[in-house]
Amino acid sequence: MNSYWVDIHTHRPLDGRPGIRSLRIGTDFPDSTDGKISAGIHPWDAERAQREWLDGIRELQPAAVGEIGLDYAADIDREAQRTWLACQRDLAAELGLPLVVHCVRAYDDLKAMLNGFPLPVIVHGFTGSEQLASQLLGRGWYLSFGKTVERSPKTRRTLRSIPSDRLFLETDMSGEEIESVYRRAADIRNEPAESLRDAVHTNYLNLFGL
């Protein structure tokens, strides 16, 4: 089977590329979807979210619920963020779907709220320390890196420490091609880009199938 440059989290149309397109409920209103999607109430929208938005997630029949999470750097009521995270965590468990998580300065609360969640969790745009990465990996979570892979020595060290079977790569909202992200990440990890592509593609198949 051929391997592909999987983009696990992008806000752009996939146009036939393998990956997961993220739809922000209440903000994104695509006229069509191509391929697999994730759908969720972003923590930035927690103060204006409506209960019927949860029905919108169901109706889209996503491959994952997300991006959801906690962002304590944003000027958004934290209790509202936690409420919608809990609602969507429970919805994902009911539907049997993985989570795609956005987390900024809130990992203690995130870990507490997702403790015991029985399905895969992907933390997108991860820039944390090796110590934090080790804690999340110990829960069986996946970590995804994007255009910020070269942001700091800390991020580079963390990226090098991630086992290939717990790693994803993404473009998020950037216009960068996903293959470029792979090649920069592979340089940091001192491995061939094609080997990294194969490993991430295997992770994708394990979570989402063909």
PDB file of C-alpha atoms in Angstrom:
ATOM      1  CA  MET A   1       0.000   0.000   0.000  1.00  0.00           C
ATOM      2  CA  ASN A   2       1.248   3.476  -0.887  1.00  0.00           C
ATOM      3  CA  SER A   3       1.882   5.974   1.884  1.00  0.00           C
ATOM      4  CA  TYR A   4       0.761   9.606   1.727  1.00  0.00           C
ATOM      5  CA  TRP A   5       1.635  12.907   3.365  1.00  0.00           C
ATOM      6  CA  VAL A   6      -1.258  12.932   5.832  1.00  0.00           C
ATOM      7  CA  ASP A   7      -2.407  16.350   7.086  1.00  0.00           C
ATOM      8  CA  ILE A   8      -4.112  15.501  10.374  1.00  0.00           C
ATOM      9  CA  HIS A   9      -5.472  19.009  11.036  1.00  0.00           C
ATOM     10  CA  THR A  10      -6.158  21.622   8.391  1.00  0.00           C
ATOM     11  CA  HIS A  11      -8.720  24.364   7.894  1.00  0.00           C
ATOM     12  CA  ARG A  12      -8.279  24.270   4.118  1.00  0.00           C
ATOM     13  CA  PRO A  13     -10.204  22.023   1.718  1.00  0.00           C
ATOM     14  CA  LEU A  14      -8.410  18.709   1.310  1.00  0.00           C
ATOM     15  CA  ASP A  15      -8.949  18.553  -2.465  1.00  0.00           C
ATOM     16  CA  GLY A  16      -8.442  14.816  -2.414  1.00  0.00           C
ATOM     17  CA  ARG A  17      -5.438  14.863  -0.088  1.00  0.00           C
ATOM     18  CA  PRO A  18      -5.462  12.417   2.860  1.00  0.00           C
ATOM     19  CA  GLY A  19      -6.129  14.001   6.210  1.00  0.00           C
ATOM     20  CA  ILE A  20      -8.743  15.590   8.442  1.00  0.00           C
ATOM     21  CA  ARG A  21     -10.339  18.930   7.624  1.00  0.00           C
ATOM     22  CA  SER A  22     -11.344  20.836  10.746  1.00  0.00           C
ATOM     23  CA  LEU A  23     -14.743  22.558  10.762  1.00  0.00           C
ATOM     24  CA  ARG A  24     -15.440  25.088  13.519  1.00  0.00           C
ATOM     25  CA  ILE A  25     -19.114  24.747  14.390  1.00  0.00           C
ATOM     26  CA  GLY A  26     -20.865  28.117  14.414  1.00  0.00           C
ATOM     27  CA  THR A  27     -18.136  29.707  12.285  1.00  0.00           C
ATOM     28  CA  ASP A  28     -17.392  27.458   9.298  1.00  0.00           C
ATOM     29  CA  PHE A  29     -20.229  26.803   6.887  1.00  0.00           C
ATOM     30  CA  PRO A  30     -18.791  24.767   4.011  1.00  0.00           C
ATOM     31  CA  ASP A  31     -21.006  24.069   1.025  1.00  0.00           C
ATOM     32  CA  SER A  32     -19.464  20.628   0.710  1.00  0.00           C
ATOM     33  CA  THR A  33     -16.910  18.397   2.340  1.00  0.00           C
ATOM     34  CA  ASP A  34     -14.305  16.288   0.646  1.00  0.00           C
ATOM     35  CA  GLY A  35     -12.897  13.414   2.607  1.00  0.00           C
ATOM     36  CA  LYS A  36     -12.759  13.106   6.370  1.00  0.00           C
ATOM     37  CA  ILE A  37     -13.636  15.976   8.680  1.00  0.00           C
ATOM     38  CA  SER A  38     -13.518  16.830  12.344  1.00  0.00           C
ATOM     39  CA  ALA A  39     -16.177  19.110  13.772  1.00  0.00           C
ATOM     40  CA  GLY A  40     -16.423  20.812  17.126  1.00  0.00           C
ATOM     41  CA  ILE A  41     -17.064  23.909  19.208  1.00  0.00           C
ATOM     42  CA  HIS A  42     -13.757  25.749  19.542  1.00  0.00           C
ATOM     43  CA  PRO A  43     -12.965  27.122  23.011  1.00  0.00           C
ATOM     44  CA  TRP A  44     -12.872  30.630  21.511  1.00  0.00           C
ATOM     45  CA  ASP A  45     -16.592  30.218  20.752  1.00  0.00           C
ATOM     46  CA  ALA A  46     -17.562  28.959  24.214  1.00  0.00           C
ATOM     47  CA  GLU A  47     -19.391  32.123  25.292  1.00  0.00           C
ATOM     48  CA  ARG A  48     -21.720  32.167  22.274  1.00  0.00           C
ATOM     49  CA  ALA A  49     -22.193  28.447  21.654  1.00  0.00           C
ATOM     50  CA  GLN A  50     -25.696  26.977  21.509  1.00  0.00           C
ATOM     51  CA  ARG A  51     -26.934  23.518  22.491  1.00  0.00           C
ATOM     52  CA  GLU A  52     -28.091  22.894  18.934  1.00  0.00           C
ATOM     53  CA  TRP A  53     -24.494  23.162  17.778  1.00  0.00           C
ATOM     54  CA  LEU A  54     -24.009  19.699  19.265  1.00  0.00           C
ATOM     55  CA  ASP A  55     -26.691  18.463  16.868  1.00  0.00           C
ATOM     56  CA  GLY A  56     -24.699  20.081  14.073  1.00  0.00           C
ATOM     57  CA  ILE A  57     -21.714  17.951  14.994  1.00  0.00           C
ATOM     58  CA  ARG A  58     -23.851  14.820  14.817  1.00  0.00           C
ATOM     59  CA  GLU A  59     -25.334  15.780  11.455  1.00  0.00           C
ATOM     60  CA  LEU A  60     -21.922  16.219   9.862  1.00  0.00           C
ATOM     61  CA  GLN A  61     -20.971  12.626  10.777  1.00  0.00           C
ATOM     62  CA  PRO A  62     -17.341  13.565  11.416  1.00  0.00           C
ATOM     63  CA  ALA A  63     -14.398  11.224  11.767  1.00  0.00           C
ATOM     64  CA  ALA A  64     -13.409  13.048  14.980  1.00  0.00           C
ATOM     65  CA  VAL A  65     -14.792  15.664  17.360  1.00  0.00           C
ATOM     66  CA  GLY A  66     -12.651  18.783  17.317  1.00  0.00           C
ATOM     67  CA  GLU A  67     -11.051  20.990  17.522  1.00  0.00           C
ATOM     68  CA  ILE A  68     -12.226  21.356  21.077  1.00  0.00           C
ATOM     69  CA  GLY A  69     -10.429  22.107  24.296  1.00  0.00           C
ATOM     70  CA  LEU A  70      -9.282  24.852  26.642  1.00  0.00           C
ATOM     71  CA  ASP A  71      -7.428  28.095  25.928  1.00  0.00           C
ATOM     72  CA  TYR A  72      -6.605  30.005  29.089  1.00  0.00           C
ATOM     73  CA  ALA A  73      -4.588  32.581  27.131  1.00  0.00           C
ATOM     74  CA  ALA A  74      -7.806  33.743  25.461  1.00  0.00           C
ATOM     75  CA  ASP A  75     -10.171  36.228  27.092  1.00  0.00           C
ATOM     76  CA  ILE A  76     -13.003  33.695  27.130  1.00  0.00           C
ATOM     77  CA  ASP A  77     -14.865  32.602  30.261  1.00  0.00           C
ATOM     78  CA  ARG A  78     -13.081  29.521  31.548  1.00  0.00           C
ATOM     79  CA  GLU A  79     -16.150  27.899  33.040  1.00  0.00           C
ATOM     80  CA  ALA A  80     -17.899  28.158  29.673  1.00  0.00           C
ATOM     81  CA  GLN A  81     -14.882  26.550  28.027  1.00  0.00           C
ATOM     82  CA  ARG A  82     -14.946  23.682  30.501  1.00  0.00           C
ATOM     83  CA  THR A  83     -18.694  23.210  30.061  1.00  0.00           C
ATOM     84  CA  TRP A  84     -18.455  22.809  26.286  1.00  0.00           C
ATOM     85  CA  LEU A  85     -15.391  20.603  26.542  1.00  0.00           C
ATOM     86  CA  ALA A  86     -17.322  18.273  28.853  1.00  0.00           C
ATOM     87  CA  CYS A  87     -20.356  18.224  26.545  1.00  0.00           C
ATOM     88  CA  GLN A  88     -18.250  17.365  23.521  1.00  0.00           C
ATOM     89  CA  ARG A  89     -16.157  14.821  25.390  1.00  0.00           C
ATOM     90  CA  ASP A  90     -19.354  13.003  26.284  1.00  0.00           C
ATOM     91  CA  LEU A  91     -20.684  13.300  22.732  1.00  0.00           C
ATOM     92  CA  ALA A  92     -17.480  11.834  21.313  1.00  0.00           C
ATOM     93  CA  ALA A  93     -17.652   8.942  23.765  1.00  0.00           C
ATOM     94  CA  GLU A  94     -21.269   8.313  22.767  1.00  0.00           C
ATOM     95  CA  LEU A  95     -20.415   8.372  19.051  1.00  0.00           C
ATOM     96  CA  GLY A  96     -17.197   6.397  19.464  1.00  0.00           C
ATOM     97  CA  LEU A  97     -15.033   9.143  17.959  1.00  0.00           C
ATOM     98  CA  PRO A  98     -11.514  10.425  18.707  1.00  0.00           C
ATOM     99  CA  LEU A  99     -10.901  13.967  19.912  1.00  0.00           C
ATOM    100  CA  VAL A 100      -8.774  16.661  18.275  1.00  0.00           C
ATOM    101  CA  VAL A 101      -7.763  19.017  21.067  1.00  0.00           C
ATOM    102  CA  HIS A 102      -6.628  22.642  21.250  1.00  0.00           C
ATOM    103  CA  CYS A 103      -4.943  23.452  24.559  1.00  0.00           C
ATOM    104  CA  VAL A 104      -3.134  26.602  25.693  1.00  0.00           C
ATOM    105  CA  ARG A 105      -1.951  27.070  29.297  1.00  0.00           C
ATOM    106  CA  ALA A 106      -4.577  24.637  30.543  1.00  0.00           C
ATOM    107  CA  TYR A 107      -3.058  21.180  30.521  1.00  0.00           C
ATOM    108  CA  ASP A 108      -3.783  20.396  34.167  1.00  0.00           C
ATOM    109  CA  ASP A 109      -7.500  20.988  33.647  1.00  0.00           C
ATOM    110  CA  LEU A 110      -7.455  19.252  30.267  1.00  0.00           C
ATOM    111  CA  LYS A 111      -5.867  16.126  31.722  1.00  0.00           C
ATOM    112  CA  ALA A 112      -8.349  16.091  34.602  1.00  0.00           C
ATOM    113  CA  MET A 113     -11.356  16.494  32.319  1.00  0.00           C
ATOM    114  CA  LEU A 114     -10.225  13.829  29.855  1.00  0.00           C
ATOM    115  CA  ASN A 115      -9.073  11.378  32.500  1.00  0.00           C
ATOM    116  CA  GLY A 116     -10.490   7.991  31.592  1.00  0.00           C
ATOM    117  CA  PHE A 117     -11.678   9.051  28.131  1.00  0.00           C
ATOM    118  CA  PRO A 118     -11.644   5.689  26.319  1.00  0.00           C
ATOM    119  CA  LEU A 119     -10.855   6.814  22.762  1.00  0.00           C
ATOM    120  CA  PRO A 120      -7.838   8.372  21.023  1.00  0.00           C
ATOM    121  CA  VAL A 121      -6.923  11.992  21.704  1.00  0.00           C
ATOM    122  CA  ILE A 122      -4.840  14.084  19.289  1.00  0.00           C
ATOM    123  CA  VAL A 123      -3.348  17.293  20.696  1.00  0.00           C
ATOM    124  CA  HIS A 124      -2.920  19.577  17.709  1.00  0.00           C
ATOM    125  CA  GLY A 125      -0.262  22.261  17.362  1.00  0.00           C
ATOM    126  CA  PHE A 126       1.769  20.892  20.257  1.00  0.00           C
ATOM    127  CA  THR A 127       4.685  23.072  21.412  1.00  0.00           C
ATOM    128  CA  GLY A 128       5.116  21.824  24.977  1.00  0.00           C
ATOM    129  CA  SER A 129       8.087  20.418  26.843  1.00  0.00           C
ATOM    130  CA  GLU A 130       9.428  16.881  26.771  1.00  0.00           C
ATOM    131  CA  GLN A 131       8.095  16.406  30.308  1.00  0.00           C
ATOM    132  CA  LEU A 132       4.564  17.409  29.319  1.00  0.00           C
ATOM    133  CA  ALA A 133       4.783  15.320  26.162  1.00  0.00           C
ATOM    134  CA  SER A 134       5.789  12.304  28.234  1.00  0.00           C
ATOM    135  CA  GLN A 135       2.763  12.778  30.502  1.00  0.00           C
ATOM    136  CA  LEU A 136       0.375  12.949  27.548  1.00  0.00           C
ATOM    137  CA  LEU A 137       1.989  10.033  25.747  1.00  0.00           C
ATOM    138  CA  GLY A 138       1.630   8.043  28.950  1.00  0.00           C
ATOM    139  CA  ARG A 139      -2.123   8.402  28.520  1.00  0.00           C
ATOM    140  CA  GLY A 140      -1.898   6.975  25.017  1.00  0.00           C
ATOM    141  CA  TRP A 141      -2.500  10.348  23.375  1.00  0.00           C
ATOM    142  CA  TYR A 142      -1.081  11.493  20.042  1.00  0.00           C
ATOM    143  CA  LEU A 143       0.801  14.766  19.516  1.00  0.00           C
ATOM    144  CA  SER A 144       0.631  16.774  16.303  1.00  0.00           C
ATOM    145  CA  PHE A 145       3.172  19.381  15.213  1.00  0.00           C
ATOM    146  CA  GLY A 146       2.791  22.051  12.557  1.00  0.00           C
ATOM    147  CA  LYS A 147       4.575  25.048  11.104  1.00  0.00           C
ATOM    148  CA  THR A 148       6.069  25.916  14.513  1.00  0.00           C
ATOM    149  CA  VAL A 149       8.297  22.817  14.610  1.00  0.00           C
ATOM    150  CA  GLU A 150      11.374  25.041  14.412  1.00  0.00           C
ATOM    151  CA  ARG A 151      10.071  27.728  16.763  1.00  0.00           C
ATOM    152  CA  SER A 152      12.402  27.013  19.669  1.00  0.00           C
ATOM    153  CA  PRO A 153      15.042  24.560  20.889  1.00  0.00           C
ATOM    154  CA  LYS A 154      12.428  23.228  23.343  1.00  0.00           C
ATOM    155  CA  THR A 155       9.998  22.349  20.554  1.00  0.00           C
ATOM    156  CA  ARG A 156      12.745  20.714  18.510  1.00  0.00           C
ATOM    157  CA  ARG A 157      13.864  18.620  21.481  1.00  0.00           C
ATOM    158  CA  THR A 158      10.296  17.561  22.146  1.00  0.00           C
ATOM    159  CA  LEU A 159       9.684  16.615  18.519  1.00  0.00           C
ATOM    160  CA  ARG A 160      12.793  14.437  18.531  1.00  0.00           C
ATOM    161  CA  SER A 161      11.533  12.637  21.647  1.00  0.00           C
ATOM    162  CA  ILE A 162       8.124  11.600  20.260  1.00  0.00           C
ATOM    163  CA  PRO A 163       7.814   7.924  19.237  1.00  0.00           C
ATOM    164  CA  SER A 164       6.811   7.687  15.600  1.00  0.00           C
ATOM    165  CA  ASP A 165       3.695   5.681  16.505  1.00  0.00           C
ATOM    166  CA  ARG A 166       2.321   8.641  18.496  1.00  0.00           C
ATOM    167  CA  LEU A 167       3.111  11.423  16.033  1.00  0.00           C
ATOM    168  CA  PHE A 168       1.079  13.457  13.544  1.00  0.00           C
ATOM    169  CA  LEU A 169       1.831  16.535  11.424  1.00  0.00           C
ATOM    170  CA  GLU A 170      -0.469  19.317  10.280  1.00  0.00           C
ATOM    171  CA  THR A 171      -0.820  22.588   8.376  1.00  0.00           C
ATOM    172  CA  ASP A 172      -3.589  24.056  10.575  1.00  0.00           C
ATOM    173  CA  MET A 173      -4.439  27.501   9.137  1.00  0.00           C
ATOM    174  CA  SER A 174      -1.172  28.050   7.287  1.00  0.00           C
ATOM    175  CA  GLY A 175      -0.736  27.971   3.526  1.00  0.00           C
ATOM    176  CA  GLU A 176       2.335  25.761   3.771  1.00  0.00           C
ATOM    177  CA  GLU A 177       2.234  22.470   1.917  1.00  0.00           C
ATOM    178  CA  ILE A 178       2.095  19.479   4.245  1.00  0.00           C
ATOM    179  CA  GLU A 179       5.076  17.798   2.561  1.00  0.00           C
ATOM    180  CA  SER A 180       7.195  20.792   3.575  1.00  0.00           C
ATOM    181  CA  VAL A 181       6.164  20.322   7.216  1.00  0.00           C
ATOM    182  CA  TYR A 182       7.207  16.670   7.001  1.00  0.00           C
ATOM    183  CA  ARG A 183      10.586  17.506   5.518  1.00  0.00           C
ATOM    184  CA  ARG A 184      11.354  20.100   8.184  1.00  0.00           C
ATOM    185  CA  ALA A 185      10.224  17.735  10.947  1.00  0.00           C
ATOM    186  CA  ALA A 186      12.276  14.897   9.471  1.00  0.00           C
ATOM    187  CA  ASP A 187      15.382  17.106   9.429  1.00  0.00           C
ATOM    188  CA  ILE A 188      14.880  17.874  13.121  1.00  0.00           C
ATOM    189  CA  ARG A 189      14.371  14.186  13.908  1.00  0.00           C
ATOM    190  CA  ASN A 190      17.332  13.189  11.708  1.00  0.00           C
ATOM    191  CA  GLU A 191      15.349  10.653   9.714  1.00  0.00           C
ATOM    192  CA  PRO A 192      14.254  10.370   6.086  1.00  0.00           C
ATOM    193  CA  ALA A 193      11.076  12.279   5.330  1.00  0.00           C
ATOM    194  CA  GLU A 194       9.684   9.205   3.609  1.00  0.00           C
ATOM    195  CA  SER A 195      10.104   7.125   6.772  1.00  0.00           C
ATOM    196  CA  LEU A 196       8.257   9.765   8.763  1.00  0.00           C
ATOM    197  CA  ARG A 197       5.527   9.847   6.108  1.00  0.00           C
ATOM    198  CA  ASP A 198       5.121   6.069   6.313  1.00  0.00           C
ATOM    199  CA  ALA A 199       4.893   6.089  10.117  1.00  0.00           C
ATOM    200  CA  VAL A 200       2.328   8.894  10.265  1.00  0.00           C
ATOM    201  CA  HIS A 201       0.270   7.300   7.496  1.00  0.00           C
ATOM    202  CA  THR A 202       0.162   4.095   9.550  1.00  0.00           C
ATOM    203  CA  ASN A 203      -1.049   6.066  12.585  1.00  0.00           C
ATOM    204  CA  TYR A 204      -3.754   7.637  10.432  1.00  0.00           C
ATOM    205  CA  LEU A 205      -4.936   4.270   9.154  1.00  0.00           C
ATOM    206  CA  ASN A 206      -4.978   2.864  12.684  1.00  0.00           C
ATOM    207  CA  LEU A 207      -7.265   5.666  13.882  1.00  0.00           C
ATOM    208  CA  PHE A 208      -9.374   6.464  10.845  1.00  0.00           C
ATOM    209  CA  GLY A 209      -9.019   3.668   8.300  1.00  0.00           C
ATOM    210  CA  LEU A 210      -8.861   4.261   4.560  1.00  0.00           C
TER     211      LEU A 210
END
